[in-house]
PDB file of C-alpha atoms in Angstrom:
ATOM      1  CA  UNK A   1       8.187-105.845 -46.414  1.00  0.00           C
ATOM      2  CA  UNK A   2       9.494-107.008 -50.347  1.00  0.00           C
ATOM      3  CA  UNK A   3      12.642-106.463 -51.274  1.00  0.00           C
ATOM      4  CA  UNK A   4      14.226-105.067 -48.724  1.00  0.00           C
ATOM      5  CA  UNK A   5      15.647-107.592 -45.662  1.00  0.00           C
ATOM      6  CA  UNK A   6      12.887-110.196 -45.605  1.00  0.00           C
ATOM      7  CA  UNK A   7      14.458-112.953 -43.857  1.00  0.00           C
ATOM      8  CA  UNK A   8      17.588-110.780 -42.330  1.00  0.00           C
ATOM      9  CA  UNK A   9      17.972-109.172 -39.727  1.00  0.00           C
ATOM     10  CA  UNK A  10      18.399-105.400 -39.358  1.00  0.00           C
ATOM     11  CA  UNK A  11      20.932-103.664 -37.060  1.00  0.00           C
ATOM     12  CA  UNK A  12      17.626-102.458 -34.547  1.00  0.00           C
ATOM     13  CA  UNK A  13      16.835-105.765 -34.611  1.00  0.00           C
ATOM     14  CA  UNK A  14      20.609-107.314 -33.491  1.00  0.00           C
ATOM     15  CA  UNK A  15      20.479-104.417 -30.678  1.00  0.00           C
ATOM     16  CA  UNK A  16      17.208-105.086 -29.871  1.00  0.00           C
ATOM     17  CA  UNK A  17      18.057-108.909 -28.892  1.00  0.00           C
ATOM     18  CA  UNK A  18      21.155-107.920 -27.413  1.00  0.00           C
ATOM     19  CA  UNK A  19      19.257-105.399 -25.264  1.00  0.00           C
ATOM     20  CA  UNK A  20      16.609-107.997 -24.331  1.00  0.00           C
ATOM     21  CA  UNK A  21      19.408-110.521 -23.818  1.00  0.00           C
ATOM     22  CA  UNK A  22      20.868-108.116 -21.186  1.00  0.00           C
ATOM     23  CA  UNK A  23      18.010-105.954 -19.480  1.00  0.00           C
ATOM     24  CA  UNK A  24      15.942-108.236 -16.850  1.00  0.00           C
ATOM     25  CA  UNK A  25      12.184-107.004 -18.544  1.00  0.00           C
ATOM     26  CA  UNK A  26      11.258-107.413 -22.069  1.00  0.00           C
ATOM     27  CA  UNK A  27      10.720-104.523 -23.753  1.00  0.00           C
ATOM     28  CA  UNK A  28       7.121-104.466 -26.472  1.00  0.00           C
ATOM     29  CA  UNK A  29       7.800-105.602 -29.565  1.00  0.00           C
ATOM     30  CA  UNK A  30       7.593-102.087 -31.628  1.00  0.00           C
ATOM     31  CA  UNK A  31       4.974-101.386 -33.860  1.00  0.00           C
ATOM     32  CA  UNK A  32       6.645 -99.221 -36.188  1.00  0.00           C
ATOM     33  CA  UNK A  33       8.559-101.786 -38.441  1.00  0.00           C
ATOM     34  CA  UNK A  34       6.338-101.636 -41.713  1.00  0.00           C
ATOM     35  CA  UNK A  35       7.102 -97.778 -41.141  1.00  0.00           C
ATOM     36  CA  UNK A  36      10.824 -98.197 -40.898  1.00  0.00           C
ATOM     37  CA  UNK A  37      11.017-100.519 -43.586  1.00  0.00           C
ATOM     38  CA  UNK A  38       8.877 -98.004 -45.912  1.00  0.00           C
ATOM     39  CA  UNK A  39      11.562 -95.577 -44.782  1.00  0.00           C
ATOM     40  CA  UNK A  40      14.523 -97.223 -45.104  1.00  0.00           C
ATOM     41  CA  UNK A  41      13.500 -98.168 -49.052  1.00  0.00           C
ATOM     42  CA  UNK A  42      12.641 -94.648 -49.506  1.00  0.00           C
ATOM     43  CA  UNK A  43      15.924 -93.359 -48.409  1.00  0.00           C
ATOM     44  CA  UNK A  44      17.554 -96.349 -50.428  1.00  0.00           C
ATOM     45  CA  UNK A  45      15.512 -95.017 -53.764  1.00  0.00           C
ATOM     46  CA  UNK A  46      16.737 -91.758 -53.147  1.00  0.00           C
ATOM     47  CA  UNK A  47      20.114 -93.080 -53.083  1.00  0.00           C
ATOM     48  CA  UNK A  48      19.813 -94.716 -56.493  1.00  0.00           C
ATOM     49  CA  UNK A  49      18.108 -91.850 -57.784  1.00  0.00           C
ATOM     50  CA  UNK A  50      20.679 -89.374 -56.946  1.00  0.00           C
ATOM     51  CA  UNK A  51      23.394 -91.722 -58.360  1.00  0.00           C
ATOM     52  CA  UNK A  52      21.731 -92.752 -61.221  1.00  0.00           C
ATOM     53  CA  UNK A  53      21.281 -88.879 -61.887  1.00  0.00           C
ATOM     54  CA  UNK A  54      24.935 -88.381 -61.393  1.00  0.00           C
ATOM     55  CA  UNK A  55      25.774 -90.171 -64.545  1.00  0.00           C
ATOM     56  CA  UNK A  56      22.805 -88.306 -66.303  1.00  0.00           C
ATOM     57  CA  UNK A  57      20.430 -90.606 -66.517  1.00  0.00           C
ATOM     58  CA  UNK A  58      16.929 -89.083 -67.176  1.00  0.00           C
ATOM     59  CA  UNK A  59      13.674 -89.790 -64.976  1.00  0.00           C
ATOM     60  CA  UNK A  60      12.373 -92.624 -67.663  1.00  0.00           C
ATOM     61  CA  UNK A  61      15.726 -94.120 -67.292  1.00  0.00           C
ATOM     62  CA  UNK A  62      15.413 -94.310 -63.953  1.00  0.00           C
ATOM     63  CA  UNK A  63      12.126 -95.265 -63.984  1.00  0.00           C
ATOM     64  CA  UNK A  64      12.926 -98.310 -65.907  1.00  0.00           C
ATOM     65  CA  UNK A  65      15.354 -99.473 -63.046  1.00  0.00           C
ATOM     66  CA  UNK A  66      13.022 -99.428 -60.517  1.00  0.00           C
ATOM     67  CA  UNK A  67      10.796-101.366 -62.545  1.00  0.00           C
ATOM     68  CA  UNK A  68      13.027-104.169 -62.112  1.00  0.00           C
ATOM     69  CA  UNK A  69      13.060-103.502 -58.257  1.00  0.00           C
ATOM     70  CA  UNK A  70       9.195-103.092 -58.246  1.00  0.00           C
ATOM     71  CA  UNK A  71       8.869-106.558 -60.323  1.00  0.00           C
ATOM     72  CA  UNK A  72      11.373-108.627 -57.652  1.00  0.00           C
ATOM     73  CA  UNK A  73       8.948-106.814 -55.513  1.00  0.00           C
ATOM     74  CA  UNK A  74       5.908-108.373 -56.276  1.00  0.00           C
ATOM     75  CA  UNK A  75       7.544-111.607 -56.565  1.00  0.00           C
ATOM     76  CA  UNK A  76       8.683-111.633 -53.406  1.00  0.00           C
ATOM     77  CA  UNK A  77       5.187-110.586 -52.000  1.00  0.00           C
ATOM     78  CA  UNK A  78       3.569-113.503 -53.769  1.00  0.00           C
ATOM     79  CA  UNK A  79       6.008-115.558 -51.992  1.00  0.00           C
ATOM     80  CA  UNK A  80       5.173-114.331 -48.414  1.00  0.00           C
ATOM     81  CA  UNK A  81       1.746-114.730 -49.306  1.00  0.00           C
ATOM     82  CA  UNK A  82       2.111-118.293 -50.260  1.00  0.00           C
ATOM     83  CA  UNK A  83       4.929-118.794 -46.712  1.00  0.00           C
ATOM     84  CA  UNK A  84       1.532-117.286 -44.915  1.00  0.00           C
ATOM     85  CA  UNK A  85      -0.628-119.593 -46.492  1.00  0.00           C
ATOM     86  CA  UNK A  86       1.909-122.680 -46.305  1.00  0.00           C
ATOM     87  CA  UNK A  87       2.299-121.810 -42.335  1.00  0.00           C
ATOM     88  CA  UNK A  88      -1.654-121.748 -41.251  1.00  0.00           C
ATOM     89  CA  UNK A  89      -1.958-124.877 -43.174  1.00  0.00           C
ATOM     90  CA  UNK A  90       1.186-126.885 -42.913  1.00  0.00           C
ATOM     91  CA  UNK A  91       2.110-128.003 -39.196  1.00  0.00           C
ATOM     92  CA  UNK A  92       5.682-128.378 -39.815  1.00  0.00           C
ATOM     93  CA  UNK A  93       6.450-125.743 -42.561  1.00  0.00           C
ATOM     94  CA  UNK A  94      10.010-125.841 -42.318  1.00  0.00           C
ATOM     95  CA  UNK A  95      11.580-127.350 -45.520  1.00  0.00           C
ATOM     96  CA  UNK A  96       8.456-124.854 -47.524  1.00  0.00           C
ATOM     97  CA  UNK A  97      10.625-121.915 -45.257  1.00  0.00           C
ATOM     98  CA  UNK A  98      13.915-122.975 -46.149  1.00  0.00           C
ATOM     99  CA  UNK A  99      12.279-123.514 -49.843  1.00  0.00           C
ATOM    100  CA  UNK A 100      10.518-119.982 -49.969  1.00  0.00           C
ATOM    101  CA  UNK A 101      13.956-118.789 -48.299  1.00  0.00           C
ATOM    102  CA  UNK A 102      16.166-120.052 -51.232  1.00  0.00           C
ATOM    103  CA  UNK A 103      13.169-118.358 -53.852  1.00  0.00           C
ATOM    104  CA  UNK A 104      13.573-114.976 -52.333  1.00  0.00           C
ATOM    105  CA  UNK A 105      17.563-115.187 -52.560  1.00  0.00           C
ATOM    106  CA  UNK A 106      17.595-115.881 -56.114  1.00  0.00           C
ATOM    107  CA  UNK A 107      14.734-113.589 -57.182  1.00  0.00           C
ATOM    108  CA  UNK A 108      17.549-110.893 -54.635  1.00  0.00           C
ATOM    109  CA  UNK A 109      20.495-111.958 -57.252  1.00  0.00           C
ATOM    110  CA  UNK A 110      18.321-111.988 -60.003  1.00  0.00           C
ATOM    111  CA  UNK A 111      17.553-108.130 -59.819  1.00  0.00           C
ATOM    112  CA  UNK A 112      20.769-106.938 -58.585  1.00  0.00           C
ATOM    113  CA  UNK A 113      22.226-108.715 -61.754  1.00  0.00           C
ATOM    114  CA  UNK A 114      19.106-107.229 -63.987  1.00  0.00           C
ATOM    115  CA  UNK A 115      19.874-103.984 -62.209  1.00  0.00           C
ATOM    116  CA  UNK A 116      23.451-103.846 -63.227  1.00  0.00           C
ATOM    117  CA  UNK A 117      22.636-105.417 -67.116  1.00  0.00           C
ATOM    118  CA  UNK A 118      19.718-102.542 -67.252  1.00  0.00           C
ATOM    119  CA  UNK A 119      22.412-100.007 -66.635  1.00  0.00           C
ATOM    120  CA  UNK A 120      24.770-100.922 -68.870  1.00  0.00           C
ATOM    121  CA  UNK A 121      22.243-101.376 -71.826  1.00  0.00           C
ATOM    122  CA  UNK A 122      21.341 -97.881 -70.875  1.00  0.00           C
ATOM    123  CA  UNK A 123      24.596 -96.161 -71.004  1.00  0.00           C
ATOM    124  CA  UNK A 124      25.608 -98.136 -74.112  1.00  0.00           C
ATOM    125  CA  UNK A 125      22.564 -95.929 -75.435  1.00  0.00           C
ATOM    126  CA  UNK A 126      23.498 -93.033 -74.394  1.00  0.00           C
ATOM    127  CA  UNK A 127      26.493 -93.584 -75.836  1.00  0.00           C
ATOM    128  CA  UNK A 128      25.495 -94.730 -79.287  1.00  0.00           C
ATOM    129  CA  UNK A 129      23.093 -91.932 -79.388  1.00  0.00           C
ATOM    130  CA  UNK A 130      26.314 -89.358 -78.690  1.00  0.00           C
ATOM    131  CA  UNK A 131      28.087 -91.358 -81.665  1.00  0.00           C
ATOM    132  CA  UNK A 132      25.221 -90.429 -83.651  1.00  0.00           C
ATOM    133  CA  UNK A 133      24.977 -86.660 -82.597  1.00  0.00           C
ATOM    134  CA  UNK A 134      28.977 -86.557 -83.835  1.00  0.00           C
TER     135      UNK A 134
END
């Protein structure tokens, strides 16, 4: 799950209740989210990826990009883990949701602004290292 849309609400998801709202049966609850998800961040990478490579930016610099991303990651994971933990043990876990909730926003505006400091550094670089080449 991570990074991407851990409280929200996809677009399948809003059809999916409006469907439900409006058909008479319920359909099963899909199985294939984790797969989606997975897909979706690929596709997402790849987007990054191709525009990071689009201003020349070299596989190690891109690498060190999605470390950040891979870090907010695993912070975010720790905090689901501790939401799972808080909700089998806790009978009324909602201020520890609407705590964890708050967490997982700023650890989201946290990276994008990492993200966007990481690229500048990294073009200031580049462009110190063309000074030098001069």
């Amino acid at each position: 799950m991570g990074l991407f849309n851990f409280f929200g609400k996809t677009d399948d998801d809003k059809n999916n209740k409006n469907n439900n709202n409006n058909s008479s049966s319920k359909k099963p609850v899909s199985t294939n989210k984790p797969k989606q998800k997975d897909e979706m961040k690929e596709r997402l990478m790849a987007t990054l990826t191709k525009n990071l490579s689009d201003h020349n930016f070299t596989q190690k610099e891109i690498q060190e990009v999605f470390m950040i991303i891979e870090f907010a990651e695993a912070d975010i994971e720790r905090l689901k883990e501790d939401l799972l933990h808080i909700k089998s043990t806790n009978t009324n876990p909602t201020a520890a949701v609407i705590k964890i909730k708050r967490e997982v926003e700023l650890i989201q505006q946290k990276m994008a602004a990492d993200i966007k400091t990481k690229i500048r550094q990294i073009k200031i670089r580049k462009s110190q290292v063309k000074k030098k080449a001069l």
